[in-house]
Short mmCIF file of C-alpha atoms in Angstrom, two decimals:
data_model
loop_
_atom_site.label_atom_id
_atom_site.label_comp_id
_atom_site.label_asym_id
_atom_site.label_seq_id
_atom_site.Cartn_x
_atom_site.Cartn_y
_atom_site.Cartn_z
CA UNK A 1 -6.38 -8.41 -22.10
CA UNK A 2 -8.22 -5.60 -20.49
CA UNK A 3 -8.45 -2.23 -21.39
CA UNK A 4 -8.82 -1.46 -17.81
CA UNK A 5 -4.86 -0.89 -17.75
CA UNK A 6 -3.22 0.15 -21.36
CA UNK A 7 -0.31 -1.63 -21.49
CA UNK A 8 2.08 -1.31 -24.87
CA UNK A 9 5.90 -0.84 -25.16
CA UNK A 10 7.60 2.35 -26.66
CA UNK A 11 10.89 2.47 -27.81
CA UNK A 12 12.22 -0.24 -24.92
CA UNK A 13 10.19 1.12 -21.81
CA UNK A 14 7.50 -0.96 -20.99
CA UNK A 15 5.02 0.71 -20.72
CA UNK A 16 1.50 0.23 -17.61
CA UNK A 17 -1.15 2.51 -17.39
CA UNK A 18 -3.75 2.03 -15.49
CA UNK A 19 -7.31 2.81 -16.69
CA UNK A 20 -10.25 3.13 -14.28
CA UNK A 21 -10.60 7.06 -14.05
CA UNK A 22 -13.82 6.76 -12.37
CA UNK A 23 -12.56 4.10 -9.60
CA UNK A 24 -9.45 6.37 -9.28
CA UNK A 25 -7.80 3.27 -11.22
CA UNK A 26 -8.36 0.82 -8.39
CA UNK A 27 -7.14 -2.77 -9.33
CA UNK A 28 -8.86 -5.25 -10.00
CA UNK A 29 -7.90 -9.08 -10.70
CA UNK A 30 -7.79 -8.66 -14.00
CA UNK A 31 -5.33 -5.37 -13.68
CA UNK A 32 -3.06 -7.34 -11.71
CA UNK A 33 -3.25 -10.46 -14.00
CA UNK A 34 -2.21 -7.89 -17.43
CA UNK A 35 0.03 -6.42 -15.37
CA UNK A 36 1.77 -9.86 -14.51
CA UNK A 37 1.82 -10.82 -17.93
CA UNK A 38 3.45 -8.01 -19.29
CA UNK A 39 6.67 -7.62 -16.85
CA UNK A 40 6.69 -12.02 -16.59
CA UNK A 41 6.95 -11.32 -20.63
CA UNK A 42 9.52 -8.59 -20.50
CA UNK A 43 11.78 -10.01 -18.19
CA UNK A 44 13.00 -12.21 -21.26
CA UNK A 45 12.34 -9.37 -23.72
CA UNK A 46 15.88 -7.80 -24.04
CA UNK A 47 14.64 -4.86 -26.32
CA UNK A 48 12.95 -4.05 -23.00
CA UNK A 49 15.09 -1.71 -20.87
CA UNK A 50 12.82 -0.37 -18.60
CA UNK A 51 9.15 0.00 -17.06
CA UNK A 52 7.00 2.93 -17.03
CA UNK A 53 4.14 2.90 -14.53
CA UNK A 54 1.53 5.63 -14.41
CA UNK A 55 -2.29 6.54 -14.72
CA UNK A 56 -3.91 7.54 -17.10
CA UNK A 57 -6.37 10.66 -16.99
CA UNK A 58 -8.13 11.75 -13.66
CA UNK A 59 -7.04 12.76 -10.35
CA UNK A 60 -5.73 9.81 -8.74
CA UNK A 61 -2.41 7.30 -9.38
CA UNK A 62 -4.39 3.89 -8.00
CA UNK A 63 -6.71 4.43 -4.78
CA UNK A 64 -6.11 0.94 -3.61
CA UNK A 65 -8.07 -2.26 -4.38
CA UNK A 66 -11.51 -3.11 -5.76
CA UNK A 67 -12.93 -2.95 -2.07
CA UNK A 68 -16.51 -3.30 -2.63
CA UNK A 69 -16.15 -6.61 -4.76
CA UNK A 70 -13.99 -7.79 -1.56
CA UNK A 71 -16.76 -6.92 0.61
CA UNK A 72 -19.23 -8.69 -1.43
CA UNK A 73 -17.10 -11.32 -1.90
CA UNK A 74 -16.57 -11.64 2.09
CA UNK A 75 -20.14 -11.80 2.88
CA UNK A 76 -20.18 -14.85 0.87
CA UNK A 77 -17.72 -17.58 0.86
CA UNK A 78 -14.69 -15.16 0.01
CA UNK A 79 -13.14 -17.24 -2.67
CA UNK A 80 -13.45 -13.91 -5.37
CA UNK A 81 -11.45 -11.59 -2.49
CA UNK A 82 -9.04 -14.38 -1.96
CA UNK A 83 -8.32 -14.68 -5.65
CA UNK A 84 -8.18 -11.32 -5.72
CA UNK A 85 -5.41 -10.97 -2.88
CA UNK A 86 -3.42 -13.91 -4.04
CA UNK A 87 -2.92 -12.13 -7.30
CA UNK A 88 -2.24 -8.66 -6.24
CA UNK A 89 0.39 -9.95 -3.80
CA UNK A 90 2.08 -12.11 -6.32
CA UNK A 91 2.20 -9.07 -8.63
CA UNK A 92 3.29 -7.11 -5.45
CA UNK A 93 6.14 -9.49 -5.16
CA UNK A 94 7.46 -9.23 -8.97
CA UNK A 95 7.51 -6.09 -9.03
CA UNK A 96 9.83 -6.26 -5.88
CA UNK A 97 11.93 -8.46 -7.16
CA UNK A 98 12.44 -7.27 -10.64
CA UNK A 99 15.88 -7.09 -12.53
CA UNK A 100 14.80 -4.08 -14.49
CA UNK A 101 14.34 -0.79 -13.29
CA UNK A 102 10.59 0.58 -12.63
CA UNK A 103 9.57 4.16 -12.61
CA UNK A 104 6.21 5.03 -10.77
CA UNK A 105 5.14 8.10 -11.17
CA UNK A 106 2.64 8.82 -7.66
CA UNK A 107 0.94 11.72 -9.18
CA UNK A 108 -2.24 12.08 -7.74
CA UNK A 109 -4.13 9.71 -4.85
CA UNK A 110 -1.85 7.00 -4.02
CA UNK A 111 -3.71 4.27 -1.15
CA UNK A 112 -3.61 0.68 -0.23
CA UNK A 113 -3.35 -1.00 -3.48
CA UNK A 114 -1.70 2.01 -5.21
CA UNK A 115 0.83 1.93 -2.63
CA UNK A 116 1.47 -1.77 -3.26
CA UNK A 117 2.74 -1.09 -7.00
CA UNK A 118 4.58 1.84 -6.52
CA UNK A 119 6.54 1.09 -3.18
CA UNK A 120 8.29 -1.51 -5.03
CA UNK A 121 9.56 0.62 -7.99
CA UNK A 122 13.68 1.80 -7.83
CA UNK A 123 11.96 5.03 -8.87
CA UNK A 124 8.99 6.61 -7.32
CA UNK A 125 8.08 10.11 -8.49
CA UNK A 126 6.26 12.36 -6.39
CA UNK A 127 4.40 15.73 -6.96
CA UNK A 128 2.32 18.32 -5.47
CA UNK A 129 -0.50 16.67 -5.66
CA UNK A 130 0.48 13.34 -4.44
CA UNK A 131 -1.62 12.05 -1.33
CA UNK A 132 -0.88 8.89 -0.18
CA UNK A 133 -2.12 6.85 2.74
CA UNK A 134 -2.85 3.33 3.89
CA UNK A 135 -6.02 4.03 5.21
CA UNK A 136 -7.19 0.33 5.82
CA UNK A 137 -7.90 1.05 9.72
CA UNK A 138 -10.92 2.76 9.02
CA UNK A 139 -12.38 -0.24 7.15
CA UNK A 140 -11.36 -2.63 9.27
CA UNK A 141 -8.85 -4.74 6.83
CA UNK A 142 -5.26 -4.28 7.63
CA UNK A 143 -2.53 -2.26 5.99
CA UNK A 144 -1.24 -4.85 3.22
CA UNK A 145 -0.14 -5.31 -0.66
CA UNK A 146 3.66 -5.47 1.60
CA UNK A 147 2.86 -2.54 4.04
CA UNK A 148 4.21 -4.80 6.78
CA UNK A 149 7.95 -4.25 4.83
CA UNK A 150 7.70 -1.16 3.48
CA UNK A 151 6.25 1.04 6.78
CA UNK A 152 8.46 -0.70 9.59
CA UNK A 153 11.38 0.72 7.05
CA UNK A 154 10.46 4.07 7.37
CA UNK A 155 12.33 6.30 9.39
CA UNK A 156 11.62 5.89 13.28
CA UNK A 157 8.16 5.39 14.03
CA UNK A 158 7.05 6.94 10.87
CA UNK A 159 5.05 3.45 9.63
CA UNK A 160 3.33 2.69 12.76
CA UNK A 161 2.01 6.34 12.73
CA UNK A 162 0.66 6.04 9.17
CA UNK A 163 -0.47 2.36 9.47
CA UNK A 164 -2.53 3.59 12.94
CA UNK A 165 -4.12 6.53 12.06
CA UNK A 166 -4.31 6.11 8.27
CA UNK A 167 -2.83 9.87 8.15
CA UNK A 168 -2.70 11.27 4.44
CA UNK A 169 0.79 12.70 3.62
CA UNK A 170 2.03 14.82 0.74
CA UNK A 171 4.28 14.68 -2.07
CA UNK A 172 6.69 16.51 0.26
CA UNK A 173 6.35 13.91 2.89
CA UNK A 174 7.27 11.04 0.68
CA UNK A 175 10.01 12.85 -0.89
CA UNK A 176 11.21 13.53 3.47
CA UNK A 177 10.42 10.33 4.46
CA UNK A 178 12.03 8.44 1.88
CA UNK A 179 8.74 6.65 -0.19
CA UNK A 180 9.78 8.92 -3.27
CA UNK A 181 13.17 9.00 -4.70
CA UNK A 182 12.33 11.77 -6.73
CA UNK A 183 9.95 15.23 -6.35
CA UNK A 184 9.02 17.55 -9.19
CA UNK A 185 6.35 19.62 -10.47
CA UNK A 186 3.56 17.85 -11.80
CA UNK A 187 3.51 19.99 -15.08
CA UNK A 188 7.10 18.61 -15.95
CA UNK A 189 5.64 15.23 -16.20
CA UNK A 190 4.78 14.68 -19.77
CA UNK A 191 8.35 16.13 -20.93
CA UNK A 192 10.47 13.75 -18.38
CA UNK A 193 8.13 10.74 -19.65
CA UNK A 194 9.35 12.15 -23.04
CA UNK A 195 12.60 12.14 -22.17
CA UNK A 196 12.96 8.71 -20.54
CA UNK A 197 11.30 7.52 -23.31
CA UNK A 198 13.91 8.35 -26.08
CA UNK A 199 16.44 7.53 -23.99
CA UNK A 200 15.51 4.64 -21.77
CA UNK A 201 19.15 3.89 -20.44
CA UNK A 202 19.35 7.48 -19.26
CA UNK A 203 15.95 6.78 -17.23
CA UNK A 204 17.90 7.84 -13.64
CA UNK A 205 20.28 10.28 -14.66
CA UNK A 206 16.80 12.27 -16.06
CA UNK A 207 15.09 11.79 -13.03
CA UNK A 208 18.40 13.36 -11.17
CA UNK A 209 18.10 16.07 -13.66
CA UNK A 210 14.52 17.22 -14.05
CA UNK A 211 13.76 17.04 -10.53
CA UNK A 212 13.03 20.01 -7.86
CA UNK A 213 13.80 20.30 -4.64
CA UNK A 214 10.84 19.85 -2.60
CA UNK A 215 9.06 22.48 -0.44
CA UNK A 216 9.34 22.06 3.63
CA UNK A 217 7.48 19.10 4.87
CA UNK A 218 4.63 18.53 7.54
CA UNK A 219 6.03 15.57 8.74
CA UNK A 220 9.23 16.99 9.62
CA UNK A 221 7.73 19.01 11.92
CA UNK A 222 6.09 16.63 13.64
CA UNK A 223 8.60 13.69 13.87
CA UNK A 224 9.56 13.82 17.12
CA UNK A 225 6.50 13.64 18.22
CA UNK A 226 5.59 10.59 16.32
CA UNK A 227 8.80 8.96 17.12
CA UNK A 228 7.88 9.61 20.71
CA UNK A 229 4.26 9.08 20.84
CA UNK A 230 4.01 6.01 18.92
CA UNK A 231 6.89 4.22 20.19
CA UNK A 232 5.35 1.48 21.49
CA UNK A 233 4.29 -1.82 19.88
CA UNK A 234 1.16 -1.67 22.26
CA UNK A 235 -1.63 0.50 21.60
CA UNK A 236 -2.83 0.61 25.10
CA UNK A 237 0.60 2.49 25.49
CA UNK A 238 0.09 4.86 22.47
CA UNK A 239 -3.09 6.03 23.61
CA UNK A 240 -1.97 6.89 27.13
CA UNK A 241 1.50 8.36 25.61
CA UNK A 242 -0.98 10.69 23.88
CA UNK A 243 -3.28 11.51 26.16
CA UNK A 244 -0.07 12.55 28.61
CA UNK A 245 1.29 14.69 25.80
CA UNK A 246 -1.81 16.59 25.90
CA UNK A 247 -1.04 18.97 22.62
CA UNK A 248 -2.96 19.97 19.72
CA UNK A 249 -1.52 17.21 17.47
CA UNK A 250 -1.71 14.09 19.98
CA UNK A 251 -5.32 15.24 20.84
CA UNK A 252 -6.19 15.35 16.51
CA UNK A 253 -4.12 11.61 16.54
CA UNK A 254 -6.48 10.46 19.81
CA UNK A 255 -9.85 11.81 17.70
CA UNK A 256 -8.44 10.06 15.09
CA UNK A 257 -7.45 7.11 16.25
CA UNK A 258 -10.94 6.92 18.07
CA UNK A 259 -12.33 6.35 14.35
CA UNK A 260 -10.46 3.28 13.39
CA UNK A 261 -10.57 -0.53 14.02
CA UNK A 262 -9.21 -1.39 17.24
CA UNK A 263 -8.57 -5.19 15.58
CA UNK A 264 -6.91 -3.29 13.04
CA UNK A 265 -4.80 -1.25 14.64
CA UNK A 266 -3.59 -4.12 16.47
CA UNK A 267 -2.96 -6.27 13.84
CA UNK A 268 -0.86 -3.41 12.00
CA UNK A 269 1.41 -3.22 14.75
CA UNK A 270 1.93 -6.47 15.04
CA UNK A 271 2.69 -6.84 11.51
CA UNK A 272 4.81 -3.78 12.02
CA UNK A 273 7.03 -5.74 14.68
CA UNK A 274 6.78 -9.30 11.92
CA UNK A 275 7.51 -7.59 9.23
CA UNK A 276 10.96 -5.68 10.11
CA UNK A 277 12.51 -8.84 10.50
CA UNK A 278 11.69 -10.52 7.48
CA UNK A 279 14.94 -10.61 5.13
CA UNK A 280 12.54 -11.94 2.27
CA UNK A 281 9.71 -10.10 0.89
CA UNK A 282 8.26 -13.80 0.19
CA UNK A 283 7.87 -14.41 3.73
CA UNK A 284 5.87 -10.60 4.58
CA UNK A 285 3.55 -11.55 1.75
CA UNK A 286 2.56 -14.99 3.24
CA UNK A 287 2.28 -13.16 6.28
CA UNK A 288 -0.02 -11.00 4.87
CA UNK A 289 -2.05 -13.50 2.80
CA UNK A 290 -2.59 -15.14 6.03
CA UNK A 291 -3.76 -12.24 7.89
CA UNK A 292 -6.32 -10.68 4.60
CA UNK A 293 -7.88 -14.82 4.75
CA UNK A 294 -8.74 -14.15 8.13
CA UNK A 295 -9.45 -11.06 8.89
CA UNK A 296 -12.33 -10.72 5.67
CA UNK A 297 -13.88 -12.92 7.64
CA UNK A 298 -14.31 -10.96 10.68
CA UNK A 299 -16.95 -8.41 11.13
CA UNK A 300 -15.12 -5.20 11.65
CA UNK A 301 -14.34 -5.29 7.43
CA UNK A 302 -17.93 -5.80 5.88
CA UNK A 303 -18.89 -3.17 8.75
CA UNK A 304 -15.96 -0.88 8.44
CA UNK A 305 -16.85 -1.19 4.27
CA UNK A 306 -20.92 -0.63 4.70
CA UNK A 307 -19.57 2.71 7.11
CA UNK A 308 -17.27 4.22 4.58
CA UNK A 309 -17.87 2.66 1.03
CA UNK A 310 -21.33 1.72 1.03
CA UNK A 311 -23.78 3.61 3.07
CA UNK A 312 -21.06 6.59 3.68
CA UNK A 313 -22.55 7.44 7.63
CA UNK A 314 -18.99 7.50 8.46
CA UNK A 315 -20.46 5.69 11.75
CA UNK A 316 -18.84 1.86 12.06
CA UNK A 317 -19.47 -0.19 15.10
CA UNK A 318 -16.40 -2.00 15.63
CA UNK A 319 -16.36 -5.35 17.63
CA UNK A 320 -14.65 -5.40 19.43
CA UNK A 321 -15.45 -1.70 20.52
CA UNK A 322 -12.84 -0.66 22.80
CA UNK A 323 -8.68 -1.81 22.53
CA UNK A 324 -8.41 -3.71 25.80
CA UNK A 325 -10.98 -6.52 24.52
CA UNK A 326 -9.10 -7.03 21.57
CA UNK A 327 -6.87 -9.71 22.94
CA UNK A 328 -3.69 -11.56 22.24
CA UNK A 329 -5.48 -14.61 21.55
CA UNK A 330 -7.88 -13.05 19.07
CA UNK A 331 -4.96 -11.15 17.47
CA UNK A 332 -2.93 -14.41 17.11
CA UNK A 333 -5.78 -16.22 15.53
CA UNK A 334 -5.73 -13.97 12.72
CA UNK A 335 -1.78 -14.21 11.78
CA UNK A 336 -2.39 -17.71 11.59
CA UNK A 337 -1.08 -20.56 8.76
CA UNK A 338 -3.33 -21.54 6.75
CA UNK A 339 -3.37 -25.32 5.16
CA UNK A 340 -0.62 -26.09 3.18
CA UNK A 341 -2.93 -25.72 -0.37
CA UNK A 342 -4.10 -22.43 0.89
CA UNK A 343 -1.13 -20.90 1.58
CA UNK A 344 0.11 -17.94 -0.77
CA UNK A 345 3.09 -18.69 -2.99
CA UNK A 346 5.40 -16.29 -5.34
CA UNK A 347 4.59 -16.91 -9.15
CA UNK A 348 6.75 -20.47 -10.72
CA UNK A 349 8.53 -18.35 -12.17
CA UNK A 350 10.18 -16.50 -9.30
CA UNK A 351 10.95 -19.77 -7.57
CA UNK A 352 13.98 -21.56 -6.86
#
């Protein structure tokens, strides 16, 4: 056990903390191995009614995956970043598919990884200050840990906007969008947890209760323009529907966009287009296995990583540099299978 996530069990909620304050609780392998313990073990635990996921101190809910030991681990022969991915998506997947209900409560800084425990919870609590983003253009990886179901499912073009530009939404937002089922005020927190606590089978009829309605939301305003502007699965197309458009906002999503991995972006949206026609989460994790195996081995993530993690110049050189060299063929290459003993597989447990 670890004591990087606190993990106990209080009166029939289950109970996952996680516990890096300085890494803004970013998993690591061994998070995601406790964490798969614990719910494979409460499954069968009947005094268990229900799961409890939150952070403990410090500003941030999970701020996505141990990134620099991926980088290191990609500048060698990648087996510690593949072990790490394997994991995380099986744990990704369970959660998914769980029989009990999950609360996640997004307070705080919720990216990548963060987004890849909470998403699949029947509750997700947002607050004020929820941020959450999958940012993984601008380091050259690819928005995964099941973005490729979850964004596609948003309303419109909602995903391919945040899985291009890596924009950073609030706790309105989700609540507008859809990603949380519930908003309140973050100072309410401690009494709802209280609440659900003595009274685990209550758990969504509290929620109902002790949440507020949320203030107006930036993304509302600017829907129709994202539904407009990134309507196209090309993004040759998106950047020349924004540079038509000409406004304030489509010039801030060109500068933007401008920033990111052009591999990346293109591998999002084809994952975008994959992934909304998966009927099995299974199948958009494989995908997604496939796609992380690759593309750690390309330059744009140790470069996009040294840019933003390590040296912090802000300054990547992508390669390619520009969108139109990115080609089909390239982008192909890196969505494909992998051999058959390499290929990601749910837990034993969830087979069958």
């Amino acid at each position: 056990m670890t004591d990087q996530v606190l993990i106990s069990i209080d009166n029939g909620v289950g109970r996952i903390q996680l516990n890096r304050p300085k890494a803004i609780h970013a998993l690591t392998t061994e998070m995601c191995d406790a964490i798969i313990d614990a719910l494979l073990a409460w499954r069968t635990d009947e005094s268990v009614l229900a799961v409890m996921l939150d952070h403990s101190e410090g500003r941030g809910f999970c701020a996505g995956g141990d990134i620099a030991m991926i980088a290191n681990s990609a500048r060698g022969d990648c087996s510690e970043a593949e072990q790490f991915f394997f994991t995380e998506y099986r744990m990704n997947h369970l959660l998914f598919v769980y029989e009990k209900p999950i609360v996640a409560f997004i307070d705080g800084i919720v990216m990548g990884g963060g987004v890849g425990i909470s998403d699949p919870a029947r509750y997700r609590v947002a607050t004020e200050r929820t941020t959450y983003a999958m940012p993984e253009t601008g380091i050259g990886l690819f928005p995964d840990v099941g973005g490729g179901w979850f964004l596609p499912r948003m309303p419109g073009r909602t995903g391919a906007w945040l899985a291009t530009t890596g924009a950073r939404i609030r706790g309105t937002d989700c609540a507008a969008i859809g990603i949380a089922t519930h908003y309140m005020a973050s100072d309410k927190l401690e009494a709802v947890k209280a609440r659900i606590i003595a009274d685990p089978d209550g758990l969504g009829e509290i929620l109902d209760e002790m949440a507020d309605v949320p203030p107006p939301s930036a993304w509302e305003t600017h829907r129709d323009q994202i539904d407009r502007l990134f309507a196209s699965d090309r993004f040759e197309d998106i950047l020349a529907a924004l540079e038509a458009d000409g406004s304030d906002w489509a010039r801030e999503q060109l500068s933007t966009l401008a920033t990111k991995s052009p591999q990346t972006i293109k591998v999002a949206l084809r994952q975008m287009v994959e992934g909304a026609v998966f009927t099995d989460f299974a199948d958009n994790m494989r995908n997604e296995y496939r796609i992380g195996h690759h593309v750690i081995r390309r330059p744009d993530f140790i470069e996009g990583v040294r840019a933003v993690i390590f040296d912090k110049d802000n300054a990547p050189q992508w390669k390619p540099a520009r969108p139109e060299d990115v080609t089909d063929e390239l982008v192909d290459s890196l969505f494909a299978p992998l051999p058959p003993e390499k290929e990601w597989t749910p837990l034993p447990e969830l087979r069958g």
